[in-house]
mmCIF file of C-alpha atoms in Angstrom:
data_model
loop_
_atom_site.group_PDB
_atom_site.id
_atom_site.type_symbol
_atom_site.label_atom_id
_atom_site.label_comp_id
_atom_site.label_asym_id
_atom_site.label_seq_id
_atom_site.Cartn_x
_atom_site.Cartn_y
_atom_site.Cartn_z
ATOM 1 C CA GLU A 1397 86.735 -51.369 -62.049
ATOM 2 C CA ILE A 1398 84.966 -48.058 -61.409
ATOM 3 C CA ILE A 1399 87.879 -46.228 -59.772
ATOM 4 C CA LYS A 1400 89.819 -44.857 -62.732
ATOM 5 C CA PRO A 1401 90.362 -41.571 -64.544
ATOM 6 C CA GLY A 1402 87.154 -40.204 -66.052
ATOM 7 C CA THR A 1403 84.710 -41.718 -63.542
ATOM 8 C CA MET A 1404 82.317 -39.267 -61.910
ATOM 9 C CA TYR A 1405 82.595 -39.411 -58.123
ATOM 10 C CA ARG A 1406 78.807 -39.618 -57.781
ATOM 11 C CA ASP A 1407 78.763 -42.906 -59.754
ATOM 12 C CA LEU A 1408 80.824 -44.635 -57.065
ATOM 13 C CA GLY A 1409 77.938 -44.327 -54.578
ATOM 14 C CA ALA A 1410 75.571 -46.406 -56.705
ATOM 15 C CA LYS A 1411 78.156 -49.181 -57.037
ATOM 16 C CA ILE A 1412 78.740 -49.242 -53.276
ATOM 17 C CA GLN A 1413 75.007 -49.309 -52.499
ATOM 18 C CA ASP A 1414 74.307 -52.046 -55.048
ATOM 19 C CA TYR A 1415 77.088 -54.211 -53.632
ATOM 20 C CA ALA A 1416 76.075 -53.662 -49.981
ATOM 21 C CA GLU A 1417 72.421 -54.457 -50.716
ATOM 22 C CA SER A 1418 73.372 -57.566 -52.702
ATOM 23 C CA LYS A 1419 74.934 -58.853 -49.465
ATOM 24 C CA GLY A 1420 71.875 -57.969 -47.351
ATOM 25 C CA PHE A 1421 73.073 -54.678 -45.848
ATOM 26 C CA LYS A 1422 71.852 -51.092 -45.875
ATOM 27 C CA LEU A 1423 74.052 -48.001 -45.860
ATOM 28 C CA ALA A 1424 74.013 -45.209 -43.310
ATOM 29 C CA THR A 1425 73.855 -42.268 -45.691
ATOM 30 C CA ALA A 1426 75.130 -39.668 -43.222
ATOM 31 C CA PHE A 1427 78.691 -40.946 -43.705
ATOM 32 C CA ALA A 1428 80.844 -40.258 -46.734
ATOM 33 C CA GLY A 1429 84.376 -40.643 -47.960
ATOM 34 C CA HIS A 1430 86.549 -37.608 -48.607
ATOM 35 C CA GLY A 1431 89.491 -36.331 -50.536
ATOM 36 C CA VAL A 1432 92.973 -36.430 -49.023
ATOM 37 C CA GLY A 1433 95.332 -33.616 -49.880
ATOM 38 C CA LYS A 1434 96.521 -30.495 -48.121
ATOM 39 C CA LEU A 1435 93.569 -31.094 -45.819
ATOM 40 C CA PHE A 1436 93.060 -34.649 -44.600
ATOM 41 C CA HIS A 1437 89.251 -34.338 -44.764
ATOM 42 C CA GLY A 1438 89.127 -32.300 -47.946
ATOM 43 C CA PRO A 1439 87.104 -32.262 -51.118
ATOM 44 C CA PRO A 1440 85.586 -34.064 -52.819
ATOM 45 C CA THR A 1441 82.930 -35.587 -50.598
ATOM 46 C CA ILE A 1442 82.291 -39.200 -51.667
ATOM 47 C CA PRO A 1443 78.736 -40.343 -50.763
ATOM 48 C CA HIS A 1444 78.252 -44.111 -50.602
ATOM 49 C CA HIS A 1445 74.677 -44.227 -51.909
ATOM 50 C CA LYS A 1446 72.676 -43.732 -55.076
ATOM 51 C CA LYS A 1447 71.159 -40.426 -56.173
ATOM 52 C CA ASN A 1448 73.871 -38.354 -54.510
ATOM 53 C CA LYS A 1449 75.070 -34.964 -55.677
ATOM 54 C CA ALA A 1450 78.831 -35.474 -55.500
ATOM 55 C CA VAL A 1451 80.744 -33.275 -57.905
ATOM 56 C CA GLY A 1452 83.945 -33.950 -59.751
ATOM 57 C CA ILE A 1453 85.599 -36.470 -62.001
ATOM 58 C CA MET A 1454 88.404 -38.812 -60.967
ATOM 59 C CA LYS A 1455 91.807 -37.871 -62.348
ATOM 60 C CA LYS A 1456 95.232 -39.444 -62.098
ATOM 61 C CA GLY A 1457 96.793 -38.447 -58.785
ATOM 62 C CA HIS A 1458 93.530 -37.948 -56.882
ATOM 63 C CA ILE A 1459 93.560 -39.510 -53.414
ATOM 64 C CA PHE A 1460 90.313 -40.214 -51.577
ATOM 65 C CA THR A 1461 88.695 -42.502 -49.027
ATOM 66 C CA VAL A 1462 85.758 -44.869 -49.186
ATOM 67 C CA GLU A 1463 84.354 -45.527 -45.701
ATOM 68 C CA PRO A 1464 80.770 -46.785 -45.724
ATOM 69 C CA MET A 1465 78.829 -47.701 -42.596
ATOM 70 C CA LEU A 1466 76.989 -50.965 -43.249
ATOM 71 C CA VAL A 1467 73.889 -51.834 -41.243
ATOM 72 C CA ALA A 1468 72.290 -55.269 -40.939
ATOM 73 C CA GLY A 1469 68.521 -55.225 -41.300
ATOM 74 C CA THR A 1470 66.062 -53.122 -43.208
ATOM 75 C CA ARG A 1471 67.039 -49.536 -42.329
ATOM 76 C CA GLY A 1472 70.353 -47.770 -42.707
ATOM 77 C CA LYS A 1473 69.610 -44.963 -40.290
ATOM 78 C CA GLU A 1474 72.242 -44.151 -37.673
ATOM 79 C CA LYS A 1475 72.607 -42.114 -34.503
ATOM 80 C CA MET A 1476 75.599 -40.768 -32.628
ATOM 81 C CA TRP A 1477 76.433 -41.512 -29.019
ATOM 82 C CA PRO A 1478 77.110 -38.584 -26.650
ATOM 83 C CA ASP A 1479 80.875 -38.974 -27.224
ATOM 84 C CA ASP A 1480 80.306 -37.501 -30.752
ATOM 85 C CA TRP A 1481 82.419 -40.299 -32.207
ATOM 86 C CA THR A 1482 80.556 -43.594 -31.865
ATOM 87 C CA ALA A 1483 77.897 -44.230 -34.504
ATOM 88 C CA VAL A 1484 75.306 -46.985 -34.102
ATOM 89 C CA ALA A 1485 72.324 -48.218 -36.083
ATOM 90 C CA ILE A 1486 69.148 -46.539 -34.848
ATOM 91 C CA THR A 1487 67.402 -49.939 -34.996
ATOM 92 C CA GLY A 1488 69.953 -51.536 -32.676
ATOM 93 C CA GLN A 1489 71.029 -53.884 -35.483
ATOM 94 C CA ARG A 1490 74.681 -54.723 -35.956
ATOM 95 C CA SER A 1491 76.695 -52.240 -37.963
ATOM 96 C CA ALA A 1492 80.278 -51.783 -39.062
ATOM 97 C CA GLN A 1493 82.337 -49.102 -40.717
ATOM 98 C CA PHE A 1494 85.654 -49.458 -42.496
ATOM 99 C CA GLU A 1495 87.878 -47.167 -44.495
ATOM 100 C CA HIS A 1496 90.257 -47.584 -47.405
ATOM 101 C CA THR A 1497 92.257 -44.884 -49.150
ATOM 102 C CA PHE A 1498 92.701 -44.977 -52.922
ATOM 103 C CA LEU A 1499 95.072 -43.307 -55.357
ATOM 104 C CA VAL A 1500 93.764 -42.909 -58.912
ATOM 105 C CA THR A 1501 96.427 -44.134 -61.371
ATOM 106 C CA ASP A 1502 96.708 -43.953 -65.178
ATOM 107 C CA THR A 1503 94.586 -47.066 -65.640
ATOM 108 C CA GLY A 1504 92.804 -47.640 -62.345
ATOM 109 C CA PHE A 1505 93.786 -47.347 -58.708
ATOM 110 C CA GLU A 1506 96.142 -48.330 -55.935
ATOM 111 C CA VAL A 1507 94.849 -49.228 -52.457
ATOM 112 C CA LEU A 1508 97.057 -47.105 -50.200
ATOM 113 C CA THR A 1509 95.722 -48.733 -47.026
ATOM 114 C CA ALA A 1510 96.356 -52.331 -48.089
ATOM 115 C CA ARG A 1511 98.041 -54.433 -45.397
ATOM 116 C CA PRO A 1512 101.597 -55.585 -46.081
ATOM 117 C CA GLY A 1513 101.448 -58.564 -48.414
ATOM 118 C CA ASP A 1514 97.939 -57.764 -49.713
ATOM 119 C CA PRO A 1515 97.408 -56.710 -53.330
ATOM 120 C CA THR A 1516 97.290 -52.976 -54.002
ATOM 121 C CA ASP A 1517 95.547 -53.169 -57.385
ATOM 122 C CA ARG A 1518 92.250 -54.514 -56.018
ATOM 123 C CA MET A 1519 90.366 -54.664 -52.752
ATOM 124 C CA PRO A 1520 92.074 -56.968 -50.256
ATOM 125 C CA PRO A 1521 90.492 -60.380 -49.750
ATOM 126 C CA PHE A 1522 88.468 -60.806 -46.551
ATOM 127 C CA ASP A 1523 89.841 -63.379 -44.138
ATOM 128 C CA ALA A 1524 87.801 -63.623 -40.926
ATOM 129 C CA LYS A 1525 90.652 -65.341 -39.053
ATOM 130 C CA ARG A 1526 92.807 -62.282 -39.581
ATOM 131 C CA TYR A 1527 90.411 -60.121 -37.575
ATOM 132 C CA GLN A 1528 89.795 -62.479 -34.651
ATOM 133 C CA CYS A 1529 90.987 -61.329 -31.259
#
């Protein structure tokens, strides 16, 4: 409901944080989404937390990612492993990161990273069986 023309990018962070905390998680604030255009990791930067300083307003045709790192427990602080790729919770608690890419449309958004058969006009439903190895 928040991804649509006219929404300030900084407002998305508060929604993400509120939702994560309502489910008992904290956010690692060092990670952010990004615009996708001529550069894959381009502007704008999309923080996933409240009180951020993201600039810009969503417009039709904008493409960007949302990729929060969720941390179980009381602190959302993270650290990087020596491979400069793997991020873990500094507390040792379980954590997970996911990414979706969105296209802003006339009236809302399309999920560009939806799996075949999943809806593209809303976040895909979570089905734990789908992700079992």
